[in-house]
Each structure stands twice: as structure tokens, then as C-alpha cells.
XYZ file of N, CA and C in Angstrom:
666
model
N -1.002 4.569 -10.536
C -2.386 4.906 -10.855
C -3.293 3.728 -10.489
N -4.489 4.041 -10.029
C -5.493 3.039 -9.678
C -6.642 3.131 -10.674
N -7.077 1.973 -11.158
C -8.160 1.915 -12.143
C -9.296 1.061 -11.599
N -10.469 1.655 -11.474
C -11.680 0.963 -11.056
C -12.619 0.931 -12.243
N -12.985 -0.263 -12.670
C -13.778 -0.399 -13.888
C -15.067 -1.156 -13.632
N -16.142 -0.607 -14.155
C -17.432 -1.276 -14.171
C -17.313 -2.554 -15.018
N -18.276 -3.449 -14.857
C -18.271 -4.705 -15.613
C -19.199 -4.647 -16.822
N -20.517 -4.559 -16.578
C -21.502 -4.654 -17.658
C -21.439 -3.454 -18.588
N -21.288 -3.737 -19.861
C -21.216 -2.721 -20.918
C -20.017 -1.792 -20.765
N -19.048 -2.253 -19.983
C -17.752 -1.567 -19.872
C -16.645 -2.553 -20.225
N -16.570 -3.643 -19.488
C -15.617 -4.704 -19.832
C -16.262 -5.792 -20.678
N -17.544 -6.061 -20.433
C -18.257 -7.108 -21.178
C -19.503 -6.529 -21.830
N -19.879 -7.131 -22.953
C -21.005 -6.615 -23.739
C -22.310 -7.260 -23.287
N -22.817 -6.797 -22.148
C -24.073 -7.330 -21.644
C -25.241 -6.989 -22.563
N -25.228 -5.796 -23.144
C -26.334 -5.381 -24.010
C -26.515 -6.349 -25.171
N -25.410 -6.737 -25.792
C -25.499 -7.680 -26.913
C -25.962 -9.050 -26.441
N -25.459 -9.487 -25.281
C -25.848 -10.799 -24.765
C -27.334 -10.840 -24.438
N -27.835 -9.791 -23.775
C -29.261 -9.774 -23.453
C -30.099 -9.653 -24.720
N -29.687 -8.797 -25.647
C -30.433 -8.626 -26.885
C -30.539 -9.913 -27.683
N -29.443 -10.657 -27.760
C -29.457 -11.924 -28.501
C -30.364 -12.938 -27.817
N -30.271 -12.990 -26.468
C -31.137 -13.922 -25.762
C -32.602 -13.544 -25.949
N -32.937 -12.271 -25.799
C -34.325 -11.827 -25.923
C -34.864 -12.102 -27.327
N -34.069 -11.850 -28.341
C -34.500 -12.119 -29.719
C -34.833 -13.589 -29.909
N -33.984 -14.451 -29.371
C -34.214 -15.890 -29.501
C -35.446 -16.316 -28.708
N -35.613 -15.773 -27.495
C -36.763 -16.140 -26.669
C -38.071 -15.735 -27.340
N -38.089 -14.545 -27.938
C -39.287 -14.079 -28.649
C -39.565 -14.962 -29.856
N -38.524 -15.295 -30.618
C -38.703 -16.112 -31.823
C -39.225 -17.501 -31.474
N -38.790 -18.058 -30.367
C -39.198 -19.403 -29.980
C -40.702 -19.519 -29.760
N -41.347 -18.428 -29.344
C -42.794 -18.488 -29.097
C -43.587 -17.784 -30.196
N -42.902 -17.422 -31.286
C -43.593 -16.734 -32.373
C -44.027 -15.330 -32.020
N -43.252 -14.668 -31.157
C -43.589 -13.316 -30.736
C -43.325 -12.281 -31.813
N -43.596 -11.043 -31.490
C -43.517 -9.947 -32.450
C -42.365 -8.995 -32.114
N -42.138 -8.086 -33.049
C -41.140 -7.041 -32.806
C -41.548 -6.171 -31.629
N -42.836 -5.983 -31.442
C -43.302 -5.203 -30.289
C -42.986 -5.920 -28.977
N -43.099 -7.244 -28.979
C -42.747 -8.009 -27.782
C -41.266 -7.824 -27.448
N -40.434 -7.926 -28.454
C -38.998 -7.762 -28.237
C -38.680 -6.365 -27.735
N -39.302 -5.353 -28.353
C -39.053 -3.973 -27.928
C -39.478 -3.755 -26.487
N -40.596 -4.347 -26.079
C -41.080 -4.190 -24.710
C -40.126 -4.842 -23.708
N -39.588 -5.990 -24.066
C -38.667 -6.698 -23.179
C -37.356 -5.930 -23.048
N -36.829 -5.475 -24.161
C -35.582 -4.710 -24.125
C -35.771 -3.416 -23.333
N -36.905 -2.743 -23.513
C -37.168 -1.510 -22.770
C -37.261 -1.786 -21.274
N -37.896 -2.886 -20.891
C -38.052 -3.216 -19.472
C -36.710 -3.546 -18.821
N -35.760 -4.003 -19.607
C -34.427 -4.315 -19.072
C -33.684 -3.058 -18.637
N -33.981 -1.941 -19.277
C -33.347 -0.653 -18.952
C -31.820 -0.751 -18.962
N -31.321 -1.442 -19.973
C -29.879 -1.564 -20.090
C -29.229 -2.330 -18.957
N -30.001 -3.171 -18.288
C -29.486 -3.939 -17.162
C -29.689 -3.276 -15.820
N -30.209 -2.044 -15.822
C -30.352 -1.296 -14.571
C -31.766 -1.343 -13.999
N -32.685 -1.951 -14.723
C -34.061 -1.993 -14.252
C -34.292 -3.100 -13.229
N -35.476 -3.093 -12.638
C -35.873 -4.128 -11.688
C -35.942 -5.478 -12.393
N -35.261 -6.467 -11.850
C -35.289 -7.806 -12.445
C -36.676 -8.418 -12.337
N -37.364 -8.114 -11.252
C -38.728 -8.636 -11.095
C -39.672 -8.024 -12.123
N -39.544 -6.718 -12.347
C -40.393 -6.058 -13.337
C -40.104 -6.591 -14.732
N -38.830 -6.793 -15.048
C -38.465 -7.362 -16.347
C -39.057 -8.756 -16.510
N -38.953 -9.569 -15.462
C -39.497 -10.925 -15.534
C -40.999 -10.905 -15.778
N -41.700 -9.950 -15.163
C -43.146 -9.836 -15.365
C -43.472 -9.533 -16.827
N -42.706 -8.637 -17.428
C -42.931 -8.312 -18.841
C -42.674 -9.544 -19.703
N -41.608 -10.272 -19.414
C -41.296 -11.476 -20.192
C -42.407 -12.506 -20.053
N -42.864 -12.740 -18.829
C -43.949 -13.695 -18.595
C -45.193 -13.291 -19.371
N -45.546 -12.014 -19.308
C -46.758 -11.540 -19.982
C -46.626 -11.596 -21.499
N -45.492 -11.194 -22.014
C -45.303 -11.113 -23.465
C -45.092 -12.478 -24.112
N -44.417 -13.375 -23.412
C -44.051 -14.652 -24.029
C -44.916 -15.823 -23.566
N -45.831 -15.556 -22.633
C -46.720 -16.615 -22.171
C -46.031 -17.671 -21.328
N -44.969 -17.277 -20.662
C -44.282 -18.214 -19.774
C -45.128 -18.476 -18.530
N -44.831 -19.557 -17.803
C -45.512 -19.793 -16.519
C -45.301 -18.604 -15.581
N -46.295 -18.310 -14.778
C -46.240 -17.146 -13.889
C -45.359 -17.459 -12.680
N -44.061 -17.521 -12.942
C -43.073 -17.837 -11.908
C -41.915 -16.858 -12.092
N -41.979 -15.728 -11.372
C -40.988 -14.660 -11.556
C -39.568 -15.113 -11.245
N -39.317 -15.796 -10.114
C -37.939 -16.243 -9.856
C -37.389 -17.142 -10.962
N -38.224 -18.030 -11.493
C -37.771 -18.916 -12.565
C -37.470 -18.128 -13.834
N -38.294 -17.121 -14.114
C -38.052 -16.292 -15.296
C -36.741 -15.527 -15.157
N -36.469 -15.034 -13.965
C -35.206 -14.321 -13.732
C -34.024 -15.255 -13.963
N -34.126 -16.465 -13.460
C -33.031 -17.423 -13.651
C -32.845 -17.745 -15.129
N -33.934 -17.811 -15.898
C -33.830 -18.130 -17.326
C -33.119 -17.023 -18.087
N -33.493 -15.763 -17.838
C -32.819 -14.730 -18.621
C -31.396 -14.492 -18.124
N -31.156 -14.708 -16.839
C -29.773 -14.601 -16.361
C -28.893 -15.679 -16.994
N -29.420 -16.881 -17.101
C -28.661 -17.957 -17.741
C -28.402 -17.631 -19.212
N -29.396 -17.039 -19.862
C -29.215 -16.658 -21.257
C -28.138 -15.607 -21.438
N -28.080 -14.641 -20.528
C -27.037 -13.618 -20.585
C -25.669 -14.259 -20.402
N -25.539 -15.135 -19.412
C -24.256 -15.785 -19.164
C -23.795 -16.585 -20.380
N -24.739 -17.245 -21.041
C -24.367 -18.063 -22.199
C -23.814 -17.221 -23.342
N -24.262 -15.960 -23.427
C -23.851 -15.134 -24.559
C -22.857 -14.039 -24.234
N -22.430 -13.937 -22.982
C -21.586 -12.806 -22.588
C -20.180 -12.937 -23.168
N -19.636 -11.822 -23.612
C -18.285 -11.785 -24.167
C -17.607 -10.486 -23.729
N -16.290 -10.514 -23.541
C -15.584 -9.252 -23.295
C -15.489 -8.454 -24.579
N -15.411 -7.149 -24.471
C -15.183 -6.328 -25.657
C -13.796 -6.622 -26.220
N -13.688 -6.555 -27.530
C -12.418 -6.825 -28.194
C -11.311 -5.934 -27.634
N -10.229 -6.546 -27.242
C -9.044 -5.808 -26.828
C -9.051 -5.276 -25.425
N -10.179 -5.392 -24.713
C -10.242 -4.733 -23.407
C -9.368 -5.445 -22.370
N -9.270 -6.761 -22.448
C -8.416 -7.475 -21.504
C -6.945 -7.131 -21.741
N -6.591 -6.928 -22.990
C -5.231 -6.501 -23.304
C -4.950 -5.132 -22.691
N -5.943 -4.246 -22.727
C -5.770 -2.925 -22.118
C -5.494 -3.042 -20.625
N -6.184 -3.961 -19.957
C -5.963 -4.160 -18.531
C -4.553 -4.680 -18.271
N -4.088 -5.573 -19.115
C -2.738 -6.111 -18.946
C -1.679 -5.042 -19.154
N -1.906 -4.152 -20.102
C -0.961 -3.061 -20.329
C -0.866 -2.183 -19.085
N -2.006 -1.889 -18.475
C -2.003 -1.078 -17.258
C -1.225 -1.765 -16.144
N -1.491 -3.028 -15.947
C -0.824 -3.741 -14.860
C 0.669 -3.909 -15.124
N 1.027 -4.110 -16.386
C 2.451 -4.226 -16.725
C 3.196 -2.935 -16.441
N 2.468 -1.815 -16.475
C 3.071 -0.515 -16.176
C 3.096 -0.224 -14.675
N 2.650 -1.184 -13.870
C 2.689 -1.018 -12.425
C 1.424 -0.452 -11.820
N 0.377 -0.308 -12.634
C -0.888 0.211 -12.123
C -1.698 -0.926 -11.490
N -2.610 -0.566 -10.584
C -3.498 -1.544 -9.973
C -4.910 -1.386 -10.539
N -5.566 -2.535 -10.755
C -6.842 -2.558 -11.468
C -7.862 -3.381 -10.690
N -9.080 -2.850 -10.573
C -10.165 -3.588 -9.917
C -11.446 -3.469 -10.724
N -12.239 -4.521 -10.689
C -13.604 -4.486 -11.200
C -14.504 -4.055 -10.052
N -15.382 -3.084 -10.305
C -16.342 -2.619 -9.304
C -17.714 -2.665 -9.963
N -18.522 -3.646 -9.596
C -19.764 -3.897 -10.313
C -20.958 -4.026 -9.379
N -22.089 -3.520 -9.820
C -23.357 -3.768 -9.143
C -23.947 -5.071 -9.661
N -24.619 -5.797 -8.786
C -25.307 -6.992 -9.236
C -25.219 -8.123 -8.231
N -25.947 -9.199 -8.553
C -25.950 -10.388 -7.713
C -24.609 -11.108 -7.832
N -24.135 -11.660 -6.742
C -22.813 -12.275 -6.722
C -22.665 -13.373 -7.768
N -23.570 -14.336 -7.781
C -23.428 -15.471 -8.694
C -23.424 -15.021 -10.149
N -24.291 -14.069 -10.491
C -24.381 -13.612 -11.873
C -23.127 -12.858 -12.295
N -22.684 -11.924 -11.466
C -21.516 -11.127 -11.839
C -20.244 -11.974 -11.821
N -20.097 -12.817 -10.839
C -18.948 -13.723 -10.810
C -18.972 -14.674 -12.004
N -20.177 -15.091 -12.404
C -20.289 -15.960 -13.574
C -19.819 -15.278 -14.841
N -20.174 -14.013 -15.019
C -19.709 -13.266 -16.185
C -18.194 -13.121 -16.170
N -17.663 -12.802 -15.000
C -16.217 -12.611 -14.867
C -15.479 -13.906 -15.196
N -16.005 -15.030 -14.708
C -15.365 -16.315 -14.977
C -15.462 -16.685 -16.450
N -16.642 -16.509 -17.024
C -16.832 -16.897 -18.427
C -15.949 -16.072 -19.359
N -15.725 -14.821 -19.011
C -14.936 -13.932 -19.869
C -13.450 -13.922 -19.509
N -13.060 -14.707 -18.494
C -11.650 -14.809 -18.144
C -11.043 -13.512 -17.647
N -11.804 -12.749 -16.885
C -11.348 -11.423 -16.450
C -10.439 -11.489 -15.228
N -10.695 -12.406 -14.319
C -10.004 -12.385 -13.028
C -8.476 -12.362 -13.135
N -7.855 -13.110 -14.050
C -6.389 -13.059 -14.124
C -5.837 -11.706 -14.576
N -6.700 -10.832 -15.066
C -6.261 -9.550 -15.612
C -6.473 -8.386 -14.655
N -6.966 -8.675 -13.444
C -7.219 -7.609 -12.472
C -6.647 -8.001 -11.112
N -6.579 -7.018 -10.220
C -6.023 -7.248 -8.887
C -7.091 -7.446 -7.817
N -8.318 -7.040 -8.101
C -9.399 -7.192 -7.120
C -10.734 -7.137 -7.843
N -11.725 -7.764 -7.226
C -13.094 -7.768 -7.761
C -14.032 -7.412 -6.617
N -14.866 -6.406 -6.834
C -15.817 -5.964 -5.815
C -17.215 -6.016 -6.425
N -18.091 -6.807 -5.818
C -19.461 -7.013 -6.302
C -20.432 -6.494 -5.257
N -21.338 -5.627 -5.669
C -22.243 -5.001 -4.699
C -23.047 -6.021 -3.915
N -23.467 -7.100 -4.595
C -24.266 -8.116 -3.934
C -23.543 -8.828 -2.806
N -22.225 -8.725 -2.794
C -21.439 -9.334 -1.723
C -21.117 -8.353 -0.602
N -21.260 -7.060 -0.901
C -20.841 -6.030 0.043
C -21.998 -5.338 0.747
N -23.210 -5.516 0.230
C -24.367 -4.868 0.842
C -24.459 -3.386 0.563
N -23.738 -2.909 -0.422
C -23.774 -1.507 -0.822
C -23.494 -1.450 -2.312
N -24.147 -0.516 -3.018
C -24.061 -0.487 -4.471
C -23.739 0.916 -4.970
N -23.120 0.994 -6.135
C -22.937 2.289 -6.795
C -24.303 2.933 -7.005
N -24.446 4.228 -6.766
C -23.416 5.257 -6.620
C -22.952 5.540 -5.192
N -23.195 4.642 -4.262
C -22.713 4.848 -2.897
C -21.183 4.750 -2.905
N -20.475 5.796 -2.485
C -19.014 5.785 -2.564
C -18.351 4.754 -1.657
N -19.108 4.153 -0.765
C -18.510 3.122 0.080
C -18.019 1.941 -0.741
N -18.620 1.703 -1.906
C -18.146 0.596 -2.747
C -16.757 0.907 -3.313
N -16.504 2.161 -3.623
C -15.163 2.574 -4.045
C -14.172 2.388 -2.907
N -14.583 2.727 -1.695
C -13.694 2.558 -0.545
C -13.333 1.090 -0.348
N -14.290 0.202 -0.548
C -14.011 -1.234 -0.448
C -12.967 -1.629 -1.487
N -13.133 -1.143 -2.706
C -12.193 -1.487 -3.774
C -10.790 -0.980 -3.460
N -10.687 0.251 -3.007
C -9.375 0.805 -2.698
C -8.713 0.047 -1.552
N -9.500 -0.343 -0.570
C -8.962 -1.134 0.532
C -8.425 -2.469 0.025
N -9.162 -3.121 -0.890
C -8.714 -4.408 -1.434
C -7.405 -4.252 -2.211
N -7.231 -3.089 -2.792
C -6.018 -2.830 -3.573
C -4.876 -2.304 -2.711
N -5.128 -2.143 -1.415
C -4.111 -1.583 -0.533
C -3.843 -0.128 -0.830
N -4.887 0.591 -1.247
C -4.709 1.979 -1.680
C -5.695 2.921 -1.006
N -6.068 2.637 0.224
C -7.068 3.460 0.904
C -6.639 4.914 1.046
N -5.333 5.134 1.171
C -4.845 6.489 1.404
C -4.326 7.169 0.145
N -4.560 6.584 -1.003
C -4.032 7.144 -2.249
C -4.693 8.483 -2.566
N -3.948 9.373 -3.188
C -4.500 10.636 -3.682
C -5.578 10.308 -4.715
N -6.791 10.818 -4.516
C -7.901 10.461 -5.406
C -7.704 10.988 -6.829
N -6.767 11.917 -7.014
C -6.448 12.351 -8.362
C -5.696 11.273 -9.135
N -5.254 10.246 -8.424
C -4.557 9.122 -9.047
C -5.471 7.915 -9.220
N -6.774 8.130 -9.045
C -7.752 7.044 -9.174
C -8.736 7.387 -10.287
N -8.968 6.422 -11.168
C -9.976 6.571 -12.221
C -11.112 5.590 -11.981
N -12.347 6.091 -12.045
C -13.535 5.240 -12.069
C -14.103 5.322 -13.471
N -14.182 4.178 -14.140
C -14.595 4.147 -15.542
C -15.800 3.233 -15.710
N -16.814 3.723 -16.412
C -17.987 2.907 -16.688
C -18.909 3.572 -17.678
N -19.984 2.882 -18.018
C -20.904 3.370 -19.049
C -22.145 4.050 -18.473
N -22.369 3.911 -17.163
C -23.613 4.415 -16.561
C -23.360 5.719 -15.815
N -23.937 6.804 -16.307
C -23.739 8.107 -15.663
C -24.244 8.102 -14.235
N -25.410 7.490 -14.014
C -26.040 7.552 -12.688
C -25.362 6.653 -11.671
N -24.542 5.714 -12.119
C -23.878 4.797 -11.196
C -22.368 4.982 -11.220
N -21.754 4.837 -12.380
C -20.294 4.831 -12.464
C -19.691 6.227 -12.342
N -20.197 7.157 -13.134
C -19.687 8.522 -13.033
C -20.073 9.116 -11.686
N -21.291 8.863 -11.254
C -21.760 9.415 -9.983
C -20.956 8.887 -8.802
N -20.621 7.600 -8.799
C -19.867 7.065 -7.667
C -18.439 7.601 -7.665
N -17.862 7.781 -8.856
C -16.531 8.363 -8.901
C -16.510 9.768 -8.346
N -17.488 10.558 -8.733
C -17.562 11.932 -8.219
C -17.775 11.939 -6.708
N -18.649 11.060 -6.233
C -18.928 11.019 -4.792
C -17.693 10.611 -3.996
N -16.838 9.777 -4.612
C -15.642 9.308 -3.925
C -14.429 10.199 -4.182
N -14.584 11.220 -5.018
C -13.501 12.153 -5.277
C -12.472 11.692 -6.282
N -12.815 10.664 -7.094
C -11.879 10.169 -8.096
C -12.078 10.906 -9.421
N -11.188 10.665 -10.350
C -11.433 11.097 -11.717
C -12.410 10.123 -12.359
N -13.061 10.571 -13.412
C -14.124 9.759 -14.003
C -13.965 9.649 -15.508
N -14.211 8.434 -16.026
C -14.231 8.191 -17.460
C -15.551 7.553 -17.845
N -16.182 8.099 -18.879
C -17.499 7.608 -19.302
C -17.390 6.943 -20.657
N -17.856 5.686 -20.733
C -17.919 4.942 -21.987
C -19.269 5.249 -22.619
N -19.254 6.058 -23.669
C -20.513 6.615 -24.179
C -21.281 5.678 -25.095
N -20.611 4.729 -25.739
C -21.257 3.896 -26.753
C -22.015 4.755 -27.768
N -21.470 5.930 -28.048
C -22.057 6.815 -29.051
C -23.163 7.716 -28.541
N -23.478 7.651 -27.262
C -24.536 8.501 -26.712
C -23.985 9.888 -26.400
N -24.896 10.857 -26.349
C -24.507 12.207 -25.935
C -24.587 12.303 -24.421
N -23.629 13.016 -23.828
C -23.646 13.214 -22.376
C -24.762 14.169 -21.992
N -25.577 13.763 -21.013
C -26.705 14.591 -20.583
C -26.759 14.751 -19.069
N -25.644 14.486 -18.399
C -25.678 14.477 -16.946
C -25.094 15.690 -16.270
N -25.103 16.855 -16.932
C -24.519 18.037 -16.315
C -23.044 18.141 -16.656
N -22.207 18.443 -15.657
C -20.772 18.551 -15.893
C -20.236 17.256 -16.481
N -19.436 17.387 -17.533
C -18.917 16.198 -18.200
C -17.876 15.484 -17.338
N -17.774 14.160 -17.513
C -16.688 13.428 -16.852
C -15.334 13.922 -17.358
N -14.270 13.513 -16.693
C -12.934 13.936 -17.100
C -12.592 13.448 -18.505
N -13.015 12.248 -18.828
C -12.741 11.656 -20.139
C -14.015 11.007 -20.665
N -14.296 11.208 -21.944
C -15.448 10.586 -22.603
C -14.980 10.022 -23.935
N -15.366 8.779 -24.222
C -15.060 8.169 -25.514
C -16.080 7.055 -25.758
N -16.255 6.642 -27.020
C -17.271 5.637 -27.328
C -16.991 4.249 -26.769
N -15.719 3.876 -26.640
C -15.360 2.518 -26.232
C -14.432 2.536 -25.022
N -14.462 1.456 -24.256
C -13.663 1.372 -23.037
C -12.176 1.524 -23.322
N -11.695 0.866 -24.351
C -10.265 0.970 -24.668
C -9.864 2.415 -24.933
N -10.746 3.162 -25.594
C -10.442 4.561 -25.889
C -10.441 5.402 -24.612
N -11.391 5.133 -23.709
C -11.424 5.870 -22.445
C -10.144 5.612 -21.658
N -9.732 4.345 -21.577
C -8.508 4.013 -20.843
C -7.305 4.706 -21.471
N -7.222 4.661 -22.796
C -6.084 5.279 -23.474
C -6.027 6.780 -23.221
N -7.159 7.440 -23.264
C -7.192 8.879 -23.007
C -6.836 9.187 -21.558
N -7.385 8.400 -20.636
C -7.115 8.640 -19.221
C -5.655 8.368 -18.868
N -5.048 7.422 -19.553
C -3.658 7.059 -19.272
C -2.650 7.967 -19.961
N -3.117 8.853 -20.822
C -2.204 9.722 -21.553
C -1.527 10.712 -20.609
N -0.331 11.157 -20.942
C 0.362 12.141 -20.080
C -0.462 13.386 -19.816
N -1.231 13.813 -20.790
C -2.052 15.012 -20.611
C -3.091 14.803 -19.497
N -3.755 13.649 -19.497
C -4.757 13.378 -18.472
C -4.118 13.192 -17.110
N -2.964 12.538 -17.075
C -2.302 12.300 -15.787
C -1.849 13.609 -15.147
N -1.572 14.590 -15.994
C -1.102 15.857 -15.450
C -2.193 16.819 -15.093
N -3.429 16.517 -15.481
C -4.540 17.431 -15.221
C -5.275 17.033 -13.953
N -5.899 17.979 -13.331
C -6.727 17.709 -12.168
C -8.171 17.638 -12.618
N -8.841 16.475 -12.395
C -10.199 16.298 -12.860
C -11.199 16.917 -11.937
């Protein structure tokens, strides 16, 4: 079996890291709850424009009008607070011990995503890492899945033996469907609103992996 896993809010808790940084940044300048809410909303769970987010931060917190510098500040804050979800690295090791191949497939800038992976000690637990910023193509473009499968030496594998798992319907589930793989959605308690449901849905990554790895899921066609 081949496992392709998103990084942010799938293997690592980016939402908590950004939220903690934003709360501290607002408190440092005596900002308000409305300022914090505006900054968190502009982040769009990590999927929004970094330039637009930086503009909101500059306006709300009175920072110097230097968008690139603001982006570097909040990226550094995320890196300082990033942590893997409890038990998720163990789940990856269990998969690999069973002979499965595992890759991280993430959208984002190379330095930032590689920094998260290094800080959280993920690389020793996977067989390949694919970062959109290094490949010139991003999820939901299925070419990123093809890059990952090639790195794993699995370009010709039956796509029913491949799982794409992540928290973002528009990127992770969509890229899996476009590439013909099975899909697992990490809901974090949200309701699915994207039409046909993914093959597996659960609140946490470990639960999605466990369900997808079960004999029942392996025997079904997604």
C-alpha cells in the first residue's frame, strides 16, 4: 500500500501554531479580540494569500508597511510553535514496518515546509517528501501525486492501492480524486460539504489511517 499524506493540519498542527503566534502578536501591541479574529480569518486555515494576510496584520497591528518582512515574521512564528499531532509519527512507523511506502505531499514554500518537517522530526518516518514550491505544481493538480509516486518507485501501482490523506477538501481530497487514488479526509470535527464523500472520514489523522488500513477498507474499491 502507498500512503500520501498532507503536512499542515494533517501531520502537524499548523492551526494551533498560527493561532498561538497570532494571539501573542496581538497581545504585544495591545490589540483586541476583533484584531485577532480578523487575522485568523485572513489566514484561511493556511490556504489564503500570504500577501493578503500580511496586509491585514500590518493594518491591524500597526507594523511597518513591509509585506515581505511581515510574511517572514509570521512564518517564523509558525515554525517556532509547530508540533506533530500526538501519535501520528508512530502511525507512520507502523505503516512502514508493515512494508508500506509513505510520502509527505504538501503545498507551500520550500524553506517553510522543510522547516516544519525538520522541526517535527518527520523525515526519518517517511520514504519521500514532495513540496509544491520545489516542483512548480501544487495540489489539486494531480501531477504532484505523480511526482510522489515516482519518488516512491510506484508510478505503475494500481491506484486502488494508494491513499491520499489530508484535511483540505479542495486540495487533498480533490488531488486524490484527480489522480485516481483512494481518499481520506481529516475532518477535525467539521461536516463534509464537498459532494461525494471521501472513502474514509474521521476527526483525526491517526483515525483516518487506521480506518483506511483496516481489512474492510483494503478490500473495498473507493
